[in-house]
Structure formats: structure tokens, C-alpha cells
Amino acid sequence: MPGPDLVKTGIAGLDEILSGGIPRGNVILLEGAIGCGKTTMGVEFVYRGASQFGEPGVIVLFEVSPDKIIRDAQGFGWDLRELERADRLRIVFTSREVLRQELQQADSVLLEEAARIGARRIFIDGVGRLTGGNSNGTPEARSAFHVFTEGLHRENLTAALAIEASAYHPGEHASLPEESIADTVIRLRMEESQRAISRSVEIVKSRGHDYQMGRHTFRIIDGHGLQVYRRVQAPRPSRDRAAAYDPATRISTGVPGLDGIVNGGYFVGSTTVVAGISGVGKSVMGLQYVAEGARRGERSLMLSLDEQVQQILRNAASIGLDLPREIERGLVRLEYEPPQEIEVDAHFYRIEQMVEGFNPKRVVIDSLSTYGSSLGTQGRVFRDFFHALVALMKEHQIAAVYNHENPEMLGMASMMGDFQMSSLVDNIILMNWAELGDAFRLGMTIAKMRGNPVNRFTHEVEILDGQGMRVLPRVLPVPPEQHPFSSYAGLVSRAPERRKFTGSADEK
Amino acid sequence: MPTSFDDQRQLEETKRLLARAPIIQNACYLDLIVFLHRHPRALLTSEQLAGFVGYNLKETAKALDAFIEAGLLEPTTQQSMHAARMLVLLLDGPQGGGVRALLELASTREGREGILEALRGPGPRPDRPSTGPELRLVNSV
């Protein structure tokens, strides 16, 4: 059975969440408060149709003069005048009264004009008062809107109608009479978080096809137009790529001595968290991992939220790594993104683009804790983002290393508590300081290694100028005396004490 | 009144532009063509149009007819059922070049004032009505 005839909006990212587009002939309501981007979305819908899909269109304006729309469109690189000259676009300025009369007449001048250029799309900016007010749910208002949409159906136009909805928070949103009649309702919002504002788009309903629910972030970008970023939690269409799973190949960590204690390296497609307090060498380890990839001719990507690229290059040089050369060779890519006000959907989209465009085998994310402080560890945003990130890396068979600034000297409570990520992670490497005598010395413990035998010895590590990090050999000239569990009390309560034997029968 | 040599030169230049666009007879004609330039495809009733430009209906209708006759507006037939007409500005005709230059000048406040000054001054502009911008009630554009 053939699928529905879908009209592609051409708006970047929107067709993806609409599962390809909107069924032809649908009446689309673009609703939102002032400044949400309704006009830009409507104009882009018509512009993309006329310029990319051979579907001429009409833009109907009531309050904004066409020259301002043309000027603003120019800022996005859309030449509306040229489309008008080529008879692929008509921008009509009219009044609501006239339009209402027009659409109720069989010989509408407006629709004749649309037919003259073979219009397939129409955008009408501000239909609210056309049908009797925004939240006026009277039968008359419904009826007026119904008559109005019938006029559009008659011409088989796919129509986007912008309507102002001043109340848009859940629970406050009074149902608009237009919503029940329209085939597709797209709600635009300005979301407030702390003192930041971000825009979101939600497909409230859309008859005749499937679509991805929830609020997806979007931006209005100079020189481009709208860019919609799929909600990070939304299912990814390419998820079945993970079927190409490689359970055997390991890749070297690049830290001398470490491969030996992680059974030869990390599995491809695995997720490793390196956790430790600030200054233990997590970033150094990440740099060596990246450089090792380059040495082996494998592409590596390092995404930092903590240090800018120049600073990373300087740090790399201090441990003898010539990353500029590897960048030049196209084997290493370093990216910095400031952690303030991260829009999680847009940020994930950017990572997705980098992964798909650069196709790395190794990725280092520095650091998860910065994501945590930016996105907040309460609620689901961080966890869902990390979930999506892990899934993305696995799909692409990337061995990903995530640095995590652990607030604890020892242990993993933060990973299991606030961050709730330990169950998603294949390997956890704990870095910590040990105070011996009057010196702090660096220790490394493999706390978790999924699918591998693990020893939980703490290994000493050193970081040397010009050489980087290495794991020191564990030299034990005399095997330590092993006492059986029965020699201790308080093992489960984690306060073990050697038992004192008295020789009574109960002790046996 | 022009007060300096530069002002005088500007006035002469404006008069030269007006001579290239003889269709612009007075302030109503000027403001109507400016409105139509900003709204080159308008579907409006004459009353609405008069309201937008701020002149009375009779003056506005007269200017509209003059523009249609001069080929500056696409002549759309007004069907009996429709109160509104589609008004499409055409600047490709014989008067288009002169009107374009005038529109460019009128795009600034000073430019528009200069044109109105030139329109008020002595000179052979037939059918000049007595009403001018000083009589405008509304300028809603």
C-alpha cells in the first residue's frame, strides 16, 4: 500500500521528526506566543517549497508589510523577490475581513491568484482574529474557521496558518477552536530555564502519518533559517546499525602498562569512564588515547567542555604529543564547546554530525561532570543525554572514553547516585591519590570491566613531563600472606577486623 | 523655503525627478505609491486603502485610477461580489523608471519632505488638488 503523499517542509530537522513531511492538503496550525518564530517557520515553509520542491506558494500578510518580510528573509539568504519575479511566489497584503469574505466565495480573487502560479502551499500569518479570537471556543468561531479551511481544501493547498496563543504552559493552554479542525497542530514555545530561553517545537497532532512526539529544540539561524534538533530522548531511526557489533576487537589505551591490566585494551563500541578528583591525570590519559589512535592511523575525536583547543594542544605538547601534526593529517579532531547554557538537543545534534562526518574510532569526552553541572543531575535530562550518547557511540562502534571528575577521593557513589550512569558504563577506571609518608602518589584501580576478568589491585601511576602517563609495574618480591575470609569479622559491613581465636567450639 | 545653496540644489534635483514622474500630482499620490511599493500586491477595499494612507476616499480613488491608467497598477476588474481589489504595482512601464527614483528618495523622512516641498512649489502640475499632507488625518502605514 503506498504511503501518504507527504509535503516536505524543507525546514532542517523538521521533516525528520514529521517522519518525512506533512500529508498534502493538511491544514497546519502554527501556534505560539509572540516571538516564537511562527512567521519565520511559515515563510520558510513556502520559500522551501518554491525554491527546492517546485511547489509555488502564496504568503498572506495582515499586519507586517511585505517589504519587511522580504528584508528579513534576505537575512536568511532567501531571495523572495526573485521568486516573485519567477512567478513562483506571491506575497499578498490584505485584511482579515477581506480574506474571510474571499475564502467564502467560489471565485476568490486570492485563490485565483494562487491558481495562476500553480500554488501548492499557502502561509497565512495571523488567523486568530479572523475567526473570532484566540480562545473563543464559540460554535460561531469554529464554524468560521471550518468555512475558512474548506476554501483552502477546495484549492488543494497545503496551508500553514499562524495563530497567536498567548498561554502556552501546560495546564494554562486553553484549547483553541482552530486546533480541533486543523489537521496538523505545531506548537512553538519559548522555554525558560534558569535565566536562559530556548525555543522548542512540538507536533501536537498531525493527521494521516506518524511523527515524533515531545518538545524538540529549534533555533533561528542567521543566513540559514530554522534548524530543528530532534529531542535527544527520541528514538533514532538508524539504531539498528548497532547490529554490526564486534565483540572481539580491542584497541590500545595508549598508556604504557594500562593495556596489560585491561586485558589488552578497550573493546570497540565500549564505554569507559575514567573517574577521579581534579588533577589526577584524566585528561592526560585522554590525550594519550587520542594520540595512540593517530599513531595507528585511526581517527580520534576529543570533545572538551573544560579546555579550549589551544589549551589542549599546549597540554599535549607538554607530554610530548604533536597533535597539530595529527590534526593536519586528518586523524585527530579537537572540539571545544562552552558548557554554559548547553541546549541539549542542539548539542547532541552537533556531536552526531561530528561522529557521522568524521567517523572516528575513538572518542574522548572531557568531561561528564561538566555536563552534569550544566544540564543538572536532577531529573532525566542528563541521564537521557548520556544514554543517547552511549547509544550513538555504540552504533558507530566507537570506543568512547568519558572523563568524570569524581568528587570523592575513593568510590563511585556519585556515578551511581546523582549521575546514575554506572549501569550504562562498560568499564570504570578509578584514579586516586594515596598519601604515603609525606607524598601523594597516584593510584589506578579498575573498578569495573564488563565481560573481562578484573583484578582490583591498585596500581601506581606516574605522569612525567615530556613523557606522559604510565602504569608502574606491580612488583611484589614476597607473595603477601593470604588469610581466609574466616579470619575476619565485619567483612560485609566493610569494617573488617582480624578475629582473635580463643579456641572455643563455636569458632569452628 | 530652501535656505542654502545645497538645499536649493536638492530642491531642483527633486523637481527634475518629479518631472520624470508626472503622474505624482500631490501628497496623496506620493503616499499612495509609497504604500503600494511597500505592499506591491494588496488585496484591499478602497476604503481600507484610504484608511491606510490617511486620505479621503475620493482622493485615493482618483489617484488609484490615475495609476491604473498610467500602467503603474495592474488593472484588475472589480467583480460585483467582491468589495476588495487586487492591486499589483508594476514599475516596468514608461513611468516606472521615474517613479522608482522618486520612491528611493521618498524612503527617508527628509526625502519625502523634499518631494512634498517640491510638489507645493510653483510649476505647471495640472489638476493639483488643494489638499496636502497638512490635511492628513491618519497615517497608519
Coordinates of N, CA, C and O in Angstrom, one line a residue, chain A residues 1-159:
Chain A
M1 N 0.8 -1.2 0.0 CA 0.0 0.0 0.0 C 0.9 1.2 0.0 O 1.8 1.4 0.8
P2 N 0.7 2.2 -1.0 CA 1.5 3.3 -1.0 C 1.3 4.2 0.2 O 0.2 4.3 0.8
G3 N 2.4 4.8 0.7 CA 2.3 5.7 1.8 C 1.7 7.0 1.5 O 1.3 7.3 0.3
P4 N 1.4 7.9 2.4 CA 0.7 9.1 2.1 C 1.6 10.1 1.3 O 2.9 10.0 1.4
D5 N 1.0 10.9 0.5 CA 1.7 11.9 -0.3 C 2.2 13.0 0.7 O 1.4 13.8 1.1
L6 N 3.4 13.0 1.0 CA 3.9 13.9 2.1 C 4.5 15.2 1.4 O 5.3 15.1 0.5
V7 N 4.2 16.3 2.0 CA 4.8 17.6 1.6 C 6.0 17.8 2.5 O 5.8 17.9 3.7
K8 N 7.2 17.9 1.9 CA 8.3 18.2 2.7 C 8.3 19.6 3.1 O 8.2 20.5 2.2
T9 N 8.5 19.9 4.4 CA 8.6 21.3 4.7 C 9.9 22.0 4.3 O 10.0 23.1 4.0
G10 N 11.0 21.1 4.2 CA 12.3 21.6 3.8 C 13.0 22.3 4.9 O 14.1 22.7 4.8
I11 N 12.3 22.4 6.1 CA 13.0 23.1 7.3 C 13.9 22.0 7.9 O 13.5 20.9 8.2
A12 N 15.2 22.4 8.1 CA 16.2 21.5 8.5 C 15.8 20.8 9.8 O 15.5 21.5 10.8
G13 N 15.7 19.5 9.8 CA 15.4 18.7 11.0 C 13.9 18.5 11.3 O 13.5 17.6 12.0
L14 N 13.0 19.3 10.7 CA 11.6 19.2 11.0 C 11.0 18.0 10.3 O 10.2 17.3 10.8
D15 N 11.4 17.8 9.0 CA 10.8 16.7 8.3 C 11.2 15.3 9.0 O 10.4 14.4 8.9
E16 N 12.4 15.3 9.6 CA 12.8 14.1 10.3 C 11.8 13.8 11.4 O 11.4 12.6 11.6
I17 N 11.4 14.8 12.2 CA 10.5 14.5 13.3 C 9.1 14.3 12.8 O 8.2 13.8 13.5
L18 N 8.8 14.8 11.6 CA 7.5 14.6 11.0 C 7.5 13.3 10.2 O 6.5 13.0 9.4
S19 N 8.5 12.5 10.3 CA 8.6 11.2 9.5 C 8.5 11.4 8.0 O 7.8 10.7 7.3
G20 N 9.1 12.5 7.6 CA 9.2 12.7 6.1 C 8.5 13.9 5.6 O 8.8 14.4 4.5
G21 N 7.5 14.4 6.4 CA 6.8 15.6 5.9 C 5.3 15.6 6.4 O 5.0 14.8 7.3
I22 N 4.5 16.4 5.8 CA 3.1 16.5 6.2 C 2.2 16.1 5.1 O 2.5 16.5 3.9
P23 N 1.2 15.3 5.3 CA 0.3 14.9 4.2 C -0.2 16.1 3.4 O -0.7 17.1 4.0
R24 N -0.2 15.9 2.1 CA -0.6 17.0 1.2 C -2.1 17.4 1.5 O -2.9 16.5 1.7
G25 N -2.3 18.7 1.5 CA -3.6 19.2 1.8 C -4.0 19.4 3.2 O -5.0 20.0 3.5
N26 N -3.1 19.0 4.1 CA -3.4 19.2 5.5 C -3.4 20.7 5.8 O -2.6 21.5 5.2
V27 N -4.3 21.1 6.7 CA -4.3 22.5 7.3 C -3.4 22.5 8.5 O -3.7 21.7 9.5
I28 N -2.3 23.2 8.5 CA -1.4 23.2 9.6 C -1.5 24.4 10.4 O -1.5 25.6 9.9
L29 N -1.7 24.3 11.7 CA -1.8 25.4 12.6 C -0.4 25.6 13.3 O 0.1 24.7 13.9
L30 N 0.2 26.8 13.1 CA 1.4 27.1 13.8 C 1.1 28.0 14.9 O 0.7 29.1 14.7
E31 N 1.1 27.5 16.1 CA 0.6 28.3 17.2 C 1.7 28.5 18.2 O 2.6 27.7 18.4
G32 N 1.7 29.7 18.8 CA 2.7 30.1 19.8 C 2.5 31.5 20.2 O 1.8 32.3 19.5
A33 N 3.2 31.9 21.2 CA 3.2 33.3 21.7 C 4.0 34.2 20.7 O 4.7 33.7 19.9
I34 N 3.9 35.5 20.9 CA 4.7 36.4 20.0 C 6.2 36.1 20.2 O 6.6 35.9 21.3
G35 N 6.9 36.2 19.1 CA 8.4 36.0 19.1 C 8.8 34.5 19.1 O 10.0 34.3 19.2
C36 N 7.9 33.6 19.0 CA 8.3 32.2 19.0 C 8.9 31.7 17.7 O 9.5 30.7 17.6
G37 N 8.6 32.4 16.6 CA 9.1 32.0 15.3 C 8.1 31.5 14.3 O 8.4 30.9 13.3
K38 N 6.8 31.8 14.6 CA 5.7 31.3 13.7 C 5.9 31.9 12.3 O 5.8 31.1 11.3
T39 N 6.1 33.2 12.2 CA 6.2 33.8 10.9 C 7.4 33.2 10.1 O 7.3 32.9 8.9
T40 N 8.5 33.1 10.8 CA 9.7 32.6 10.1 C 9.5 31.2 9.6 O 9.8 30.8 8.5
M41 N 8.8 30.4 10.5 CA 8.5 29.0 10.1 C 7.6 28.9 8.9 O 7.8 28.2 7.9
G42 N 6.6 29.8 8.9 CA 5.6 29.8 7.8 C 6.2 30.3 6.5 O 6.0 29.7 5.4
V43 N 7.0 31.3 6.6 CA 7.7 31.9 5.4 C 8.6 30.8 4.8 O 8.7 30.6 3.6
E44 N 9.4 30.2 5.7 CA 10.3 29.2 5.3 C 9.6 28.0 4.6 O 10.1 27.5 3.6
F45 N 8.5 27.6 5.1 CA 7.7 26.5 4.5 C 7.4 26.8 3.1 O 7.5 26.0 2.2
V46 N 6.9 28.1 2.8 CA 6.6 28.5 1.5 C 7.9 28.6 0.6 O 7.9 28.2 -0.5
Y47 N 8.9 29.3 1.2 CA 10.1 29.5 0.5 C 10.7 28.2 0.0 O 11.1 28.0 -1.1
R48 N 10.9 27.2 0.9 CA 11.5 25.9 0.6 C 10.7 25.2 -0.5 O 11.2 24.6 -1.4
G49 N 9.4 25.3 -0.4 CA 8.5 24.7 -1.4 C 8.8 25.3 -2.8 O 9.0 24.5 -3.7
A50 N 8.8 26.6 -2.8 CA 9.0 27.3 -4.1 C 10.4 27.1 -4.7 O 10.6 27.0 -5.9
S51 N 11.4 27.1 -3.7 CA 12.8 27.1 -4.2 C 13.4 25.7 -4.4 O 14.3 25.5 -5.2
Q52 N 12.9 24.7 -3.6 CA 13.5 23.4 -3.6 C 12.6 22.3 -4.2 O 13.2 21.3 -4.6
F53 N 11.3 22.5 -4.0 CA 10.5 21.3 -4.4 C 9.5 21.6 -5.5 O 8.6 20.8 -5.8
G54 N 9.8 22.7 -6.2 CA 8.9 23.1 -7.4 C 7.5 23.3 -7.0 O 6.6 23.0 -7.8
E55 N 7.2 23.7 -5.8 CA 5.8 24.0 -5.4 C 5.7 25.5 -5.1 O 6.0 26.0 -4.0
P56 N 5.1 26.2 -6.1 CA 4.9 27.7 -5.8 C 4.0 27.9 -4.6 O 3.3 27.0 -4.2
G57 N 4.1 29.1 -4.1 CA 3.3 29.3 -2.9 C 2.9 30.8 -2.7 O 3.3 31.7 -3.5
V58 N 2.0 31.0 -1.8 CA 1.5 32.3 -1.5 C 1.7 32.6 0.0 O 1.5 31.7 0.8
I59 N 2.1 33.8 0.2 CA 2.2 34.3 1.6 C 1.2 35.4 1.8 O 1.2 36.4 1.0
V60 N 0.3 35.3 2.8 CA -0.7 36.3 3.0 C -0.4 37.0 4.4 O -0.2 36.3 5.4
L61 N -0.3 38.3 4.3 CA 0.0 39.1 5.5 C -1.1 40.1 5.8 O -1.7 40.6 4.9
F62 N -1.2 40.3 7.1 CA -2.2 41.3 7.6 C -1.6 42.5 8.2 O -2.0 43.6 8.1
E63 N -0.6 42.2 9.0 CA 0.0 43.3 9.8 C 1.4 43.7 9.4 O 1.8 44.9 9.4
V64 N 2.2 42.7 9.0 CA 3.5 43.0 8.6 C 3.6 43.4 7.1 O 2.9 42.7 6.3
S65 N 4.3 44.4 6.8 CA 4.3 44.8 5.4 C 5.3 43.9 4.6 O 6.3 43.4 5.2
P66 N 4.9 43.6 3.4 CA 5.7 42.6 2.6 C 7.2 43.0 2.5 O 8.1 42.1 2.5
D67 N 7.5 44.3 2.5 CA 8.9 44.7 2.3 C 9.7 44.3 3.5 O 10.9 43.9 3.5
K68 N 9.1 44.2 4.7 CA 9.8 43.8 5.9 C 10.0 42.3 5.9 O 11.1 41.8 6.3
I69 N 9.0 41.6 5.4 CA 9.2 40.1 5.3 C 10.3 39.8 4.3 O 11.2 38.9 4.6
I70 N 10.3 40.5 3.2 CA 11.4 40.3 2.2 C 12.7 40.6 2.8 O 13.7 39.9 2.6
R71 N 12.8 41.7 3.5 CA 14.1 42.1 4.1 C 14.6 41.1 5.1 O 15.7 40.7 5.1
D72 N 13.6 40.6 6.0 CA 14.0 39.6 7.0 C 14.4 38.3 6.3 O 15.4 37.6 6.8
A73 N 13.7 38.0 5.3 CA 14.1 36.7 4.6 C 15.5 36.8 4.0 O 16.2 35.8 3.9
Q74 N 15.8 38.0 3.5 CA 17.1 38.2 2.9 C 18.2 37.8 3.9 O 19.2 37.3 3.6
G75 N 17.9 38.1 5.2 CA 18.9 37.8 6.3 C 19.1 36.3 6.4 O 20.2 35.9 6.9
F76 N 18.2 35.5 6.0 CA 18.3 34.0 6.0 C 18.9 33.5 4.6 O 19.0 32.3 4.5
G77 N 19.1 34.5 3.7 CA 19.6 34.1 2.4 C 18.5 33.6 1.5 O 18.7 33.0 0.4
W78 N 17.2 34.0 1.8 CA 16.1 33.6 0.9 C 15.7 34.8 0.1 O 15.3 35.9 0.6
D79 N 15.8 34.7 -1.2 CA 15.5 35.8 -2.1 C 14.0 35.7 -2.6 O 13.7 35.1 -3.6
L80 N 13.2 36.3 -1.8 CA 11.7 36.2 -2.1 C 11.4 37.0 -3.3 O 10.5 36.6 -4.1
R81 N 12.1 38.2 -3.5 CA 11.8 39.0 -4.7 C 12.0 38.2 -6.0 O 11.3 38.3 -6.9
E82 N 13.1 37.4 -6.0 CA 13.5 36.7 -7.2 C 12.4 35.6 -7.4 O 12.0 35.4 -8.6
L83 N 11.9 35.0 -6.4 CA 10.8 34.0 -6.5 C 9.5 34.7 -7.1 O 8.8 34.1 -7.9
E84 N 9.3 35.9 -6.6 CA 8.1 36.6 -7.1 C 8.3 36.9 -8.6 O 7.4 36.7 -9.4
R85 N 9.5 37.3 -9.0 CA 9.8 37.6 -10.4 C 9.6 36.4 -11.2 O 9.1 36.5 -12.4
A86 N 10.0 35.3 -10.7 CA 9.9 34.0 -11.5 C 8.5 33.4 -11.4 O 8.3 32.2 -11.8
D87 N 7.5 34.1 -10.8 CA 6.1 33.6 -10.7 C 6.0 32.3 -9.9 O 5.2 31.5 -10.1
R88 N 6.9 32.2 -8.9 CA 6.8 31.0 -8.0 C 6.3 31.4 -6.6 O 6.2 30.6 -5.7
L89 N 6.1 32.7 -6.4 CA 5.7 33.2 -5.1 C 4.8 34.4 -5.3 O 5.1 35.3 -6.2
R90 N 3.8 34.5 -4.5 CA 3.0 35.8 -4.4 C 2.9 36.2 -2.9 O 2.6 35.3 -2.1
I91 N 3.3 37.4 -2.6 CA 3.1 37.9 -1.3 C 1.9 38.9 -1.3 O 2.0 39.9 -2.0
V92 N 0.9 38.6 -0.7 CA -0.4 39.4 -0.7 C -0.6 40.0 0.6 O -0.6 39.3 1.7
F93 N -0.8 41.3 0.6 CA -1.2 42.1 1.8 C -2.7 42.3 1.7 O -3.2 42.8 0.8
T94 N -3.3 41.9 2.8 CA -4.8 42.1 2.8 C -5.3 42.3 4.2 O -4.5 42.5 5.2
S95 N -6.6 42.3 4.4 CA -7.1 42.4 5.8 C -7.9 41.1 6.1 O -8.3 40.4 5.2
R96 N -8.1 40.9 7.3 CA -8.8 39.7 7.7 C -10.2 39.6 7.2 O -10.7 38.6 6.8
E97 N -10.9 40.8 7.2 CA -12.2 40.9 6.7 C -12.3 40.4 5.3 O -13.1 39.6 4.8
V98 N -11.4 41.0 4.5 CA -11.3 40.7 3.1 C -11.0 39.2 2.9 O -11.7 38.5 2.1
L99 N -10.1 38.7 3.6 CA -9.7 37.3 3.4 C -10.9 36.4 3.8 O -11.1 35.4 3.1
R100 N -11.6 36.7 4.9 CA -12.7 35.9 5.3 C -13.8 35.8 4.2 O -14.3 34.8 3.8
Q101 N -14.0 37.0 3.6 CA -15.0 37.1 2.5 C -14.5 36.3 1.3 O -15.2 35.5 0.7
E102 N -13.2 36.4 1.1 CA -12.6 35.8 -0.1 C -12.7 34.3 -0.1 O -13.1 33.7 -1.0
L103 N -12.4 33.7 1.1 CA -12.4 32.3 1.2 C -13.8 31.7 1.3 O -14.0 30.5 1.2
Q104 N -14.8 32.5 1.4 CA -16.2 32.1 1.4 C -16.8 32.2 0.0 O -18.0 31.9 -0.2
Q105 N -16.0 32.7 -0.9 CA -16.6 32.9 -2.3 C -15.9 31.9 -3.3 O -14.7 31.6 -3.2
A106 N -16.8 31.4 -4.1 CA -16.3 30.4 -5.1 C -15.2 31.0 -6.1 O -14.4 30.3 -6.6
D107 N -15.4 32.3 -6.3 CA -14.5 33.0 -7.3 C -13.5 33.9 -6.6 O -13.3 35.0 -7.0
S108 N -12.9 33.4 -5.5 CA -12.0 34.2 -4.7 C -10.8 34.7 -5.6 O -10.2 34.0 -6.3
V109 N -10.6 36.0 -5.4 CA -9.5 36.7 -6.2 C -8.2 36.1 -5.7 O -7.3 35.9 -6.5
L110 N -8.1 35.9 -4.4 CA -6.9 35.4 -3.8 C -6.5 34.0 -4.3 O -5.4 33.7 -4.7
L111 N -7.6 33.2 -4.3 CA -7.3 31.8 -4.7 C -7.1 31.7 -6.3 O -6.4 30.9 -6.7
E112 N -7.7 32.6 -7.0 CA -7.4 32.7 -8.4 C -6.0 33.1 -8.7 O -5.3 32.6 -9.5
E113 N -5.5 34.0 -7.9 CA -4.1 34.4 -8.0 C -3.2 33.3 -7.6 O -2.2 33.1 -8.3
A114 N -3.6 32.5 -6.6 CA -2.8 31.3 -6.3 C -2.8 30.3 -7.4 O -1.7 29.7 -7.8
A115 N -4.0 30.1 -8.0 CA -4.1 29.1 -9.1 C -3.3 29.6 -10.3 O -2.7 28.7 -11.0
R116 N -3.2 30.9 -10.5 CA -2.5 31.4 -11.7 C -1.0 31.0 -11.7 O -0.4 30.7 -12.7
I117 N -0.4 30.9 -10.5 CA 1.0 30.5 -10.4 C 1.2 29.0 -10.1 O 2.3 28.5 -9.8
G118 N 0.0 28.3 -10.0 CA 0.1 26.9 -9.7 C 0.5 26.6 -8.2 O 1.2 25.7 -7.9
A119 N 0.0 27.5 -7.3 CA 0.5 27.4 -5.9 C 0.0 26.1 -5.3 O -1.1 25.6 -5.5
R120 N 0.9 25.5 -4.5 CA 0.6 24.3 -3.8 C 0.6 24.5 -2.3 O 0.2 23.7 -1.5
R121 N 1.2 25.6 -1.9 CA 1.4 25.9 -0.5 C 0.9 27.4 -0.2 O 1.0 28.2 -1.1
I122 N 0.4 27.6 1.0 CA 0.0 28.9 1.4 C 0.3 29.1 2.8 O 0.2 28.2 3.6
F123 N 0.8 30.3 3.2 CA 1.0 30.6 4.6 C 0.2 31.9 4.9 O 0.4 32.9 4.2
I124 N -0.6 31.8 5.9 CA -1.4 33.0 6.3 C -1.0 33.4 7.7 O -1.0 32.6 8.6
D125 N -0.4 34.6 7.8 CA 0.2 35.0 9.1 C -0.8 35.7 10.0 O -1.0 36.9 9.8
G126 N -1.4 35.0 10.9 CA -2.2 35.6 11.9 C -3.7 35.4 11.7 O -4.4 36.3 11.4
V127 N -4.1 34.1 11.8 CA -5.5 33.8 11.5 C -6.4 34.0 12.8 O -7.6 33.8 12.6
G128 N -5.8 34.2 13.9 CA -6.6 34.2 15.2 C -7.9 35.0 15.1 O -9.0 34.5 15.2
R129 N -7.7 36.3 14.9 CA -8.9 37.2 14.9 C -9.8 37.0 13.7 O -10.9 37.5 13.7
L130 N -9.3 36.3 12.7 CA -10.1 36.0 11.5 C -11.3 35.2 11.9 O -12.4 35.4 11.3
T131 N -11.2 34.4 12.9 CA -12.3 33.5 13.2 C -12.9 33.8 14.6 O -13.5 33.0 15.2
G132 N -12.6 35.0 15.1 CA -13.3 35.4 16.3 C -12.5 35.3 17.6 O -13.1 35.3 18.6
G133 N -11.2 35.4 17.5 CA -10.4 35.5 18.7 C -9.7 34.2 19.0 O -10.0 33.1 18.6
N134 N -8.6 34.3 19.8 CA -7.7 33.2 20.1 C -8.4 32.1 20.9 O -8.3 30.9 20.5
S135 N -9.0 32.4 22.0 CA -9.5 31.4 22.8 C -11.0 31.4 22.9 O -11.7 31.0 23.8
N136 N -11.6 31.9 21.8 CA -13.0 31.9 21.7 C -13.5 30.6 21.2 O -13.5 30.3 20.0
G137 N -14.0 29.8 22.0 CA -14.5 28.5 21.6 C -15.9 28.4 21.2 O -16.5 27.3 21.3
T138 N -16.5 29.5 20.8 CA -17.9 29.5 20.5 C -18.2 28.7 19.2 O -17.3 28.6 18.3
P139 N -19.4 28.2 19.0 CA -19.7 27.4 17.8 C -19.5 28.3 16.6 O -19.1 27.8 15.5
E140 N -19.7 29.6 16.7 CA -19.6 30.6 15.6 C -18.1 30.6 15.1 O -17.8 30.6 13.9
A141 N -17.2 30.6 16.1 CA -15.8 30.7 15.8 C -15.3 29.5 15.1 O -14.6 29.5 14.1
R142 N -15.8 28.3 15.6 CA -15.4 27.0 15.0 C -16.0 27.0 13.6 O -15.3 26.6 12.6
S143 N -17.2 27.4 13.4 CA -17.8 27.4 12.1 C -17.1 28.3 11.1 O -16.9 27.9 10.0
A144 N -16.7 29.5 11.6 CA -16.0 30.4 10.7 C -14.7 29.8 10.2 O -14.3 29.9 9.1
F145 N -14.0 29.2 11.2 CA -12.7 28.6 10.8 C -12.9 27.4 9.9 O -12.1 27.2 8.9
H146 N -14.0 26.6 10.1 CA -14.3 25.5 9.3 C -14.5 25.9 7.8 O -14.0 25.4 6.9
V147 N -15.3 27.0 7.7 CA -15.6 27.5 6.3 C -14.3 28.0 5.7 O -14.1 27.7 4.5
F148 N -13.5 28.6 6.5 CA -12.2 29.1 6.0 C -11.3 28.0 5.5 O -10.8 28.1 4.4
T149 N -11.2 26.9 6.2 CA -10.4 25.8 5.8 C -11.0 25.1 4.6 O -10.2 24.6 3.8
E150 N -12.3 25.1 4.5 CA -12.9 24.5 3.3 C -12.4 25.2 2.0 O -12.2 24.5 1.0
G151 N -12.3 26.5 2.1 CA -11.8 27.3 1.0 C -10.5 26.8 0.6 O -10.1 26.7 -0.6
L152 N -9.6 26.5 1.5 CA -8.2 26.1 1.3 C -8.2 24.7 0.7 O -7.5 24.4 -0.2
H153 N -9.1 23.8 1.2 CA -9.2 22.4 0.8 C -9.6 22.4 -0.7 O -9.1 21.6 -1.5
R154 N -10.5 23.3 -1.0 CA -11.1 23.4 -2.4 C -9.9 23.5 -3.4 O -10.0 22.9 -4.5
E155 N -8.9 24.3 -3.0 CA -7.8 24.5 -4.0 C -6.7 23.5 -3.8 O -5.6 23.7 -4.4
N156 N -6.9 22.5 -2.9 CA -5.9 21.5 -2.6 C -4.5 22.2 -2.2 O -3.4 21.7 -2.5
L157 N -4.6 23.2 -1.4 CA -3.4 23.9 -0.9 C -3.0 23.3 0.4 O -3.9 23.0 1.3
T158 N -1.7 23.1 0.6 CA -1.3 22.7 2.0 C -1.0 24.0 2.7 O -0.2 24.8 2.2
A159 N -1.8 24.3 3.7 CA -1.8 25.6 4.3 C -1.2 25.6 5.7 O -1.5 24.8 6.5

